[in-house]
Short mmCIF file of C-alpha atoms in Angstrom, two decimals:
data_model
loop_
_atom_site.label_atom_id
_atom_site.label_comp_id
_atom_site.label_asym_id
_atom_site.label_seq_id
_atom_site.Cartn_x
_atom_site.Cartn_y
_atom_site.Cartn_z
CA MET K 238 65.61 38.45 13.00
CA ALA K 239 63.39 41.28 13.84
CA LYS K 240 63.28 44.65 15.71
CA THR K 241 60.92 47.15 16.85
CA ASN K 242 61.76 50.22 19.28
CA ASN K 243 57.63 50.35 20.26
CA ARG K 244 56.83 47.25 22.49
CA TRP K 245 53.22 48.81 23.58
CA LEU K 246 52.42 49.69 19.57
CA TYR K 247 53.66 46.01 18.62
CA SER K 248 51.51 44.57 21.53
CA THR K 249 48.32 46.52 20.12
CA GLY K 250 47.94 43.16 17.68
CA MET K 251 46.79 41.40 20.52
CA LEU K 252 43.98 43.43 20.97
CA ALA K 253 42.96 42.19 17.20
CA SER K 254 43.65 38.78 18.15
CA MET K 255 41.56 38.79 21.65
CA ILE K 256 38.38 41.07 20.16
CA THR K 257 37.81 38.31 17.70
CA VAL K 258 38.84 35.09 19.18
CA ALA K 259 37.09 36.10 22.46
CA THR K 260 33.81 37.27 20.05
CA PHE K 261 34.30 34.03 18.38
CA SER K 262 35.04 31.40 21.31
CA GLY K 263 32.49 32.76 23.37
CA PHE K 264 29.58 33.89 21.09
CA ILE K 265 29.40 31.86 18.28
CA ASN K 266 27.80 28.98 19.69
CA PHE K 267 25.50 31.16 21.25
CA TYR K 268 24.57 33.22 18.08
CA TYR K 269 24.24 29.87 16.01
CA ILE K 270 22.45 27.85 18.33
CA ASP K 271 20.48 30.45 20.48
CA ILE K 272 19.42 33.24 18.28
CA LEU K 273 19.48 31.21 14.67
CA LYS K 274 18.25 27.82 16.20
CA LEU K 275 21.09 25.99 14.47
CA SER K 276 20.84 22.21 16.17
CA PRO K 277 23.71 21.92 19.05
CA ILE K 278 24.25 18.50 17.43
CA LEU K 279 24.97 20.23 14.05
CA ILE K 280 26.99 22.40 15.81
CA GLY K 281 29.01 19.75 17.26
CA GLN K 282 29.47 18.07 13.92
CA ALA K 283 31.14 21.79 12.30
CA MET K 284 33.70 21.99 14.97
CA LEU K 285 34.84 18.17 14.28
CA ILE K 286 35.08 19.05 10.75
CA TYR K 287 36.96 22.30 11.94
CA GLY K 288 38.97 20.31 14.03
CA ILE K 289 40.16 18.06 11.35
CA TYR K 290 40.96 21.27 9.03
CA ASN K 291 43.43 22.73 11.55
CA ALA K 292 45.13 19.59 11.46
CA ILE K 293 46.72 20.33 8.25
CA ASN K 294 46.32 24.08 8.25
CA ASP K 295 48.01 25.07 11.18
CA PRO K 296 51.35 23.31 10.82
CA LEU K 297 51.47 24.10 6.97
CA LEU K 298 51.08 27.44 7.21
CA GLY K 299 53.64 27.61 10.05
CA GLN K 300 56.00 25.84 8.03
CA ILE K 301 55.29 28.15 4.99
CA SER K 302 56.47 31.03 7.33
CA ASP K 303 59.46 29.63 8.55
CA ARG K 304 60.50 28.77 4.94
CA TYR K 305 59.36 32.33 3.15
CA ARG K 306 61.85 34.63 2.01
CA SER K 307 61.49 38.09 0.86
CA LYS K 308 63.37 41.31 0.37
CA HIS K 309 60.20 42.56 2.95
CA GLY K 310 60.97 40.04 5.62
CA THR K 311 59.77 36.74 6.69
CA ARG K 312 56.83 37.40 8.85
CA VAL K 313 55.28 40.77 8.30
CA PRO K 314 54.03 40.44 4.73
CA PHE K 315 51.61 37.80 5.66
CA ILE K 316 50.36 40.05 7.95
CA LYS K 317 50.38 42.80 6.04
CA TYR K 318 48.30 41.36 3.03
CA GLY K 319 46.27 39.09 5.32
CA MET K 320 44.68 41.43 7.38
CA ILE K 321 41.90 42.90 5.62
CA PRO K 322 40.61 39.59 4.09
CA PHE K 323 40.99 38.31 7.91
CA VAL K 324 38.43 40.97 9.13
CA ILE K 325 36.25 40.62 6.51
CA ALA K 326 36.11 36.78 6.75
CA PHE K 327 35.48 37.46 10.53
CA ALA K 328 32.41 40.30 10.00
CA LEU K 329 30.99 37.20 7.67
CA LEU K 330 30.34 34.94 10.80
CA TRP K 331 27.73 37.45 12.00
CA LEU K 332 25.99 38.37 8.68
CA PRO K 333 23.20 35.50 8.91
CA GLN K 334 19.73 36.77 10.24
CA THR K 335 16.84 34.90 11.57
CA THR K 336 14.99 34.91 7.96
CA TRP K 337 17.79 33.53 6.27
CA PHE K 338 17.46 30.35 4.29
CA GLY K 339 14.04 29.73 5.36
CA GLY K 340 14.65 28.00 8.67
CA ASN K 341 16.84 25.44 6.27
CA GLN K 342 19.21 23.48 9.04
CA THR K 343 21.21 22.31 6.05
CA ALA K 344 22.03 25.31 4.54
CA LEU K 345 22.48 27.35 7.76
CA PHE K 346 25.15 24.21 8.73
CA ALA K 347 26.76 24.61 5.19
CA TYR K 348 27.01 28.65 5.82
CA PHE K 349 28.43 27.75 9.28
CA VAL K 350 31.15 25.73 8.26
CA VAL K 351 32.37 27.45 5.21
CA SER K 352 32.25 30.66 7.45
CA ILE K 353 34.45 29.34 10.18
CA LEU K 354 37.03 27.68 7.92
CA LEU K 355 37.56 30.78 5.95
CA PHE K 356 37.53 33.07 9.23
CA ASP K 357 40.22 30.22 11.00
CA GLY K 358 42.35 30.10 7.98
CA LEU K 359 42.76 33.70 7.63
CA TYR K 360 43.29 34.17 11.63
CA THR K 361 46.32 31.34 11.45
CA LEU K 362 47.84 33.31 8.44
CA VAL K 363 48.10 36.57 10.31
CA PHE K 364 48.25 35.95 13.84
CA LEU K 365 50.88 32.74 13.68
CA ASN K 366 53.29 35.59 12.11
CA TRP K 367 52.35 38.11 14.26
CA THR K 368 52.57 35.99 17.33
CA ALA K 369 56.06 34.24 15.65
CA LEU K 370 57.49 37.86 15.86
CA TYR K 371 57.64 38.11 19.91
CA PRO K 372 60.25 35.76 20.50
CA GLU K 373 62.34 37.24 17.61
CA LEU K 374 62.31 40.51 18.86
CA TYR K 375 62.61 40.09 22.59
CA ARG K 376 65.36 37.65 23.50
CA THR K 377 65.85 37.94 27.63
CA GLU K 378 63.68 36.34 30.19
CA LYS K 379 63.26 40.01 31.42
CA GLU K 380 61.81 41.28 28.03
CA ARG K 381 59.45 38.47 27.64
CA ASN K 382 57.88 38.84 30.59
CA GLU K 383 57.55 42.64 30.30
CA VAL K 384 56.49 42.57 26.71
CA SER K 385 53.89 39.92 27.06
CA ALA K 386 52.40 41.70 30.14
CA ILE K 387 51.99 44.76 27.85
CA ARG K 388 50.49 42.10 25.36
CA GLN K 389 48.20 40.82 28.14
CA ILE K 390 46.74 44.27 28.79
CA PHE K 391 45.54 44.73 25.32
CA GLY K 392 44.74 40.92 25.29
CA ILE K 393 42.55 41.70 28.71
CA VAL K 394 40.78 44.76 26.84
CA GLY K 395 40.45 42.67 23.46
CA ASN K 396 38.60 40.00 26.02
CA ILE K 397 36.42 42.80 27.55
CA ILE K 398 35.30 44.06 24.17
CA GLY K 399 34.60 40.67 22.79
CA PHE K 400 33.70 38.48 25.18
CA ALA K 401 31.78 41.23 27.75
CA THR K 402 30.20 43.73 25.24
CA PRO K 403 28.25 41.67 22.62
CA PRO K 404 25.36 41.11 24.57
CA ILE K 405 24.78 44.95 24.66
CA LEU K 406 26.12 45.99 21.11
CA ALA K 407 23.77 42.97 19.83
CA ALA K 408 21.02 44.76 21.46
CA LEU K 409 21.49 48.10 20.39
CA MET K 410 22.90 47.58 16.82
CA GLY K 411 22.33 44.15 16.13
CA TRP K 412 24.82 41.15 15.50
CA ARG K 413 25.72 42.42 11.90
CA ALA K 414 26.60 45.50 12.83
CA MET K 415 28.53 44.51 15.93
CA GLY K 416 30.86 42.31 13.75
CA ILE K 417 31.73 45.11 11.19
CA LEU K 418 32.38 47.34 14.09
CA PHE K 419 34.86 44.99 15.92
CA ALA K 420 36.21 44.05 12.17
CA VAL K 421 37.31 47.89 11.87
CA ILE K 422 38.87 48.31 15.44
CA SER K 423 40.89 44.93 14.71
CA LEU K 424 42.06 46.28 11.37
CA LEU K 425 43.39 49.63 12.87
CA ALA K 426 44.97 47.65 15.76
CA LEU K 427 46.78 45.14 13.37
CA TYR K 428 48.14 48.17 11.24
CA LEU K 429 49.61 49.59 14.32
CA SER K 430 50.82 46.79 15.68
CA ILE K 431 53.45 46.12 12.16
CA LYS K 432 53.85 49.97 11.43
CA TYR K 433 57.33 49.93 12.80
CA VAL K 434 58.25 46.31 13.17
CA LYS K 435 61.52 45.80 11.10
CA GLU K 436 62.66 42.60 9.99
CA GLU K 437 66.26 41.94 9.94
CA PRO K 438 68.15 39.64 7.33
CA ILE K 439 70.01 37.30 10.16
CA TYR K 440 68.05 34.43 9.55
CA GLU K 441 66.29 34.94 6.66
CA ALA K 442 69.66 34.40 4.97
CA LYS K 443 69.17 30.55 5.92
CA GLU K 444 66.99 28.17 4.26
CA GLY K 445 64.48 26.68 6.70
CA LEU K 446 64.23 22.86 7.07
CA PRO K 447 62.11 20.47 4.88
CA PHE K 448 58.61 20.01 6.17
CA GLY K 449 59.39 16.47 7.30
CA VAL K 450 62.29 17.06 9.17
CA ALA K 451 61.23 20.56 10.54
CA LEU K 452 57.89 18.41 11.69
CA LYS K 453 59.98 15.58 13.44
CA GLU K 454 62.45 17.95 15.30
CA THR K 455 59.72 19.81 16.46
CA LEU K 456 57.94 16.50 17.94
CA ARG K 457 61.33 15.31 19.30
CA ASN K 458 61.53 18.46 21.71
CA LYS K 459 60.76 16.98 24.68
CA ALA K 460 59.87 20.08 26.57
CA PHE K 461 57.58 21.20 23.77
CA LEU K 462 55.80 17.98 23.98
CA ILE K 463 55.22 18.51 27.73
CA TYR K 464 54.26 21.98 27.29
CA VAL K 465 51.64 21.50 24.38
CA ILE K 466 49.88 18.72 26.22
CA ALA K 467 49.44 21.26 29.31
CA ALA K 468 48.77 23.72 27.47
CA PHE K 469 46.13 22.03 25.42
CA PHE K 470 44.27 20.90 28.83
CA LEU K 471 44.52 24.83 29.58
CA GLN K 472 43.29 26.36 26.31
CA PHE K 473 40.65 23.89 26.28
CA THR K 474 39.43 25.50 29.43
CA PHE K 475 39.71 28.81 28.37
CA VAL K 476 37.55 28.01 25.15
CA PHE K 477 35.07 25.85 26.90
CA MET K 478 34.34 28.35 29.29
CA GLN K 479 33.96 31.28 26.90
CA ALA K 480 31.23 28.78 25.38
CA VAL K 481 29.40 28.14 28.26
CA LEU K 482 29.55 31.43 30.52
CA PRO K 483 26.90 33.31 27.78
CA PHE K 484 24.17 30.13 28.85
CA TYR K 485 25.34 30.14 32.24
CA VAL K 486 24.70 34.05 33.01
CA LYS K 487 21.66 33.95 31.26
CA TYR K 488 19.82 31.09 32.37
CA VAL K 489 21.55 30.51 35.65
CA LEU K 490 22.12 34.06 37.01
CA LYS K 491 19.10 34.98 34.97
CA VAL K 492 20.23 38.66 34.33
CA GLY K 493 19.52 40.89 31.67
CA SER K 494 21.99 41.84 28.84
CA LEU K 495 23.48 44.84 30.78
CA GLU K 496 24.47 42.78 33.86
CA GLN K 497 25.69 39.60 31.11
CA SER K 498 28.40 42.22 30.06
CA LEU K 499 29.51 43.38 33.25
CA VAL K 500 29.85 39.81 35.03
CA LEU K 501 31.65 38.78 31.70
CA GLY K 502 33.64 41.84 31.52
CA THR K 503 34.64 41.55 35.24
CA VAL K 504 36.46 38.61 34.73
CA PHE K 505 38.85 40.19 32.44
CA ILE K 506 38.99 43.82 34.26
CA SER K 507 39.92 41.78 37.56
CA ALA K 508 42.92 39.81 35.33
CA LEU K 509 44.03 43.40 34.08
CA LEU K 510 45.05 44.13 37.99
CA PHE K 511 47.19 41.52 38.35
CA VAL K 512 49.08 41.18 35.08
CA PHE K 513 52.37 43.18 36.17
CA GLY K 514 52.21 41.61 39.48
CA TRP K 515 52.40 38.12 38.26
CA SER K 516 55.02 39.51 35.64
CA LYS K 517 57.64 40.18 38.26
CA VAL K 518 56.54 36.97 40.27
CA SER K 519 57.74 35.16 37.02
CA ASN K 520 61.04 37.16 36.88
CA LYS K 521 61.81 36.10 40.18
CA LYS K 522 60.19 32.53 40.81
CA GLY K 523 60.69 31.39 36.82
CA ALA K 524 57.46 30.80 34.52
CA LYS K 525 57.18 26.93 35.78
CA TRP K 526 56.47 27.81 39.30
CA THR K 527 54.19 30.75 38.33
CA MET K 528 52.42 28.51 36.33
CA LEU K 529 51.34 25.89 38.50
CA THR K 530 50.68 28.50 41.15
CA CYS K 531 48.13 30.48 38.86
CA ILE K 532 46.50 26.87 37.64
CA VAL K 533 45.86 26.26 41.53
CA LEU K 534 44.44 29.62 41.87
CA PHE K 535 42.32 29.97 38.75
CA ALA K 536 40.97 26.13 39.84
CA LEU K 537 40.05 26.76 42.97
CA SER K 538 38.00 30.40 41.44
CA LEU K 539 35.94 28.44 39.59
CA ILE K 540 34.29 26.35 42.48
CA PRO K 541 31.74 29.39 43.68
CA TYR K 542 30.26 29.24 40.03
CA TRP K 543 28.13 26.04 41.67
CA PHE K 544 26.78 27.86 44.35
CA ALA K 545 26.06 31.56 42.57
CA ASP K 546 22.59 32.26 41.91
CA SER K 547 22.31 35.91 41.59
CA PHE K 548 23.97 39.03 39.57
CA LEU K 549 26.14 40.05 42.63
CA SER K 550 27.11 36.69 43.38
CA GLY K 551 28.14 35.90 39.97
CA LEU K 552 30.33 39.64 39.99
CA ILE K 553 32.16 38.59 43.08
CA VAL K 554 33.17 34.82 41.60
CA ALA K 555 34.18 36.80 38.30
CA VAL K 556 36.54 38.56 40.23
CA LEU K 557 38.27 35.72 41.71
CA ASN K 558 38.98 34.37 38.42
CA GLY K 559 40.61 37.16 37.22
CA VAL K 560 43.74 36.72 40.03
CA GLY K 561 44.85 33.66 38.64
CA LEU K 562 43.52 34.10 34.82
CA ALA K 563 46.33 37.14 34.74
CA GLY K 564 49.06 34.64 35.39
CA LEU K 565 48.28 32.22 32.78
CA MET K 566 47.61 34.70 30.06
CA ILE K 567 51.09 36.20 30.19
CA LEU K 568 52.95 32.72 30.41
CA ILE K 569 51.45 30.55 28.31
CA ASP K 570 53.50 32.34 25.32
CA VAL K 571 56.56 33.21 27.73
CA MET K 572 57.10 28.94 28.09
CA LEU K 573 56.73 28.79 24.13
CA ALA K 574 59.40 31.31 23.44
CA ASP K 575 61.74 28.98 25.68
CA VAL K 576 60.93 26.09 24.62
CA ILE K 577 61.90 27.55 20.81
CA ASP K 578 64.95 28.83 22.18
CA VAL K 579 66.03 24.98 23.13
CA ASP K 580 64.78 24.41 19.37
CA GLN K 581 67.13 26.78 18.24
CA LEU K 582 70.34 25.40 20.16
CA LYS K 583 69.72 22.12 18.70
CA THR K 584 68.79 22.99 15.07
CA GLY K 585 70.52 26.19 14.52
CA GLN K 586 67.32 27.85 13.10
CA ARG K 587 64.54 30.00 14.27
CA ARG K 588 61.66 28.10 13.86
CA GLU K 589 58.54 29.97 15.46
CA GLY K 590 56.27 29.39 12.72
CA MET K 591 56.22 25.65 13.04
CA TYR K 592 56.01 25.84 16.80
CA PHE K 593 53.14 28.69 17.09
CA GLY K 594 51.59 26.47 14.26
CA MET K 595 51.83 23.48 15.98
CA ASN K 596 50.61 25.24 19.31
CA ALA K 597 47.63 26.81 17.19
CA LEU K 598 46.67 23.44 16.05
CA ILE K 599 46.33 22.52 19.58
CA ILE K 600 44.28 25.73 20.57
CA ARG K 601 41.87 24.72 17.89
CA LEU K 602 41.56 20.96 18.72
CA GLY K 603 40.43 22.63 22.34
CA ILE K 604 37.78 24.31 20.13
CA SER K 605 36.74 21.32 18.23
CA ILE K 606 35.93 19.39 21.21
CA GLN K 607 34.47 21.87 23.26
CA GLY K 608 31.90 22.18 20.24
CA PRO K 609 30.35 18.60 20.54
CA LEU K 610 30.93 18.84 24.19
CA LEU K 611 28.56 21.59 25.06
CA GLY K 612 26.15 20.37 22.55
CA TYR K 613 26.16 17.14 23.90
CA ILE K 614 25.41 18.59 27.38
CA LEU K 615 23.06 21.10 26.03
CA THR K 616 20.92 18.24 24.16
CA LYS K 617 21.25 15.61 27.01
CA SER K 618 20.16 17.98 29.93
CA GLY K 619 17.01 19.44 28.18
CA TYR K 620 17.97 22.97 27.24
CA VAL K 621 15.61 24.93 25.10
CA ALA K 622 16.86 27.45 22.62
CA ASP K 623 15.83 31.05 23.93
CA ALA K 624 13.35 29.79 26.70
CA ILE K 625 12.28 32.13 29.16
CA GLU K 626 13.59 29.76 32.06
CA GLN K 627 15.35 26.14 31.81
CA SER K 628 14.46 23.09 33.50
CA ALA K 629 16.58 22.02 36.83
CA THR K 630 18.72 19.39 34.42
CA ALA K 631 19.60 22.18 32.16
CA ILE K 632 20.79 24.30 34.81
CA LEU K 633 22.82 21.41 36.47
CA GLY K 634 24.31 20.83 33.00
CA LEU K 635 25.51 24.47 32.79
CA LYS K 636 27.00 24.05 36.27
CA VAL K 637 28.86 20.81 35.56
CA ALA K 638 30.04 22.51 31.97
CA LEU K 639 31.21 25.67 33.85
CA VAL K 640 32.59 23.92 36.93
CA VAL K 641 33.40 20.14 36.87
CA ILE K 642 34.93 19.79 33.40
CA PRO K 643 36.96 22.90 33.44
CA ILE K 644 38.31 21.63 36.78
CA ILE K 645 39.44 18.44 35.47
CA ALA K 646 41.06 19.80 32.82
CA LEU K 647 43.16 22.05 35.17
CA ILE K 648 44.02 19.09 37.10
CA LEU K 649 44.92 17.30 34.30
CA SER K 650 46.98 20.64 33.15
CA PHE K 651 49.17 20.93 36.48
CA ILE K 652 50.07 17.50 36.43
CA VAL K 653 51.60 17.66 32.95
CA PHE K 654 53.18 21.24 33.72
CA SER K 655 54.87 19.54 36.83
CA PHE K 656 57.21 17.52 34.32
CA TYR K 657 57.83 20.50 32.44
CA PRO K 658 62.05 20.62 32.30
CA LEU K 659 62.44 24.30 31.83
CA ASP K 660 62.63 25.65 35.28
CA LYS K 661 64.32 29.24 36.03
CA LYS K 662 67.75 27.83 36.20
CA ALA K 663 67.59 25.68 32.88
CA VAL K 664 65.99 28.88 31.07
CA VAL K 665 69.08 31.09 32.20
CA LYS K 666 71.48 28.40 30.85
CA ILE K 667 69.84 28.41 27.79
CA LYS K 668 69.78 32.11 27.64
CA GLU K 669 73.50 32.18 28.17
CA GLN K 670 74.57 29.42 25.58
CA LEU K 671 72.21 31.75 23.15
CA LYS K 672 74.16 34.37 23.47
CA LYS K 673 77.49 32.73 23.20
CA ASP K 674 76.22 30.87 20.09
CA VAL K 675 75.39 34.49 18.56
CA ALA K 676 78.81 36.33 19.49
CA SER K 677 80.37 33.34 17.60
#
């Protein structure tokens, strides 16, 4: 068990997570395809390698975290000693310049594969453990909704920095300097997030489950299986849209770097206005009901992207996106924390590491799929890297990628989440049973 008396400081870790993830998800394809001219097909192949790597890396690191014991705690040591290598790995992603490797696609491909695997492995090491602290620190539904809202405030700020500012910063200082700047900010945020976290020995005194047993128990948790399938479609929507939007804003809306940043940032600025509102709705109606409502609202808000053709129209659509997005961002971790509580009732163990590891695997699978899918769409639609103007078929391809594919994924997420068994009444019963177990 862990504790901290400062919810806001703990939540600063979300700033580091979202700055790095938003920059990676939103611009890694754009940087290597449109700027460095790496083939979209090779990008897709790299992402497949990335997905296979994560199939092993994420659950394994989760299990190691659950079983690790030291006088300094279970989760905090991984964060403390992993955060500096992590931010260095992030900066390395943006190091290559157009003159590197003499135009050799194979060499650039090799660098890309090694750098994304290094970045992702260290990201998992640090943020799997940071996220696993959340359900340990905050046990009641009210606490989790409130802290999740605070975390998402930092997350939204991180998304604004990582998703909206790169076009401007790259124009002013270059991609390399931008990567270093974001690395420094992320390191400071991580340091603050664990400064006052103290892990207690209550659960640390127990030996964790063996890997095979732990994996089996995780996959036998019905609530988790439903959650993770629905969350996959949701997370795929997020990462795919983040990858597509820089291309869409540049070539469909036809705006400069400042306007690109404003459109991309408006999505998250709008979401910031609705975070605490959705937190209150979730406290009253339950996470499941609120999640389903937000999926519908977010899906409907994507339709106008098909018709947007200017900076102003893109800005209006971005504002609409934020309404449903705010709720989705809050609830994804709240629902997983409830799933972990169910597991504790069954196994008598707190196994945040394994669950967040398996969840991280699903998120990375979404990234792995979006790479080949986006590469296929760009290639087949006739996209030309850094062209002044794209063809009509390339524009159509970008609209399909931003509207049709995400809406299909959201519909599938809604259908699966409708079977999620932990409605408000079920969650209340679980919390009551956990209190009895702790008291006994």
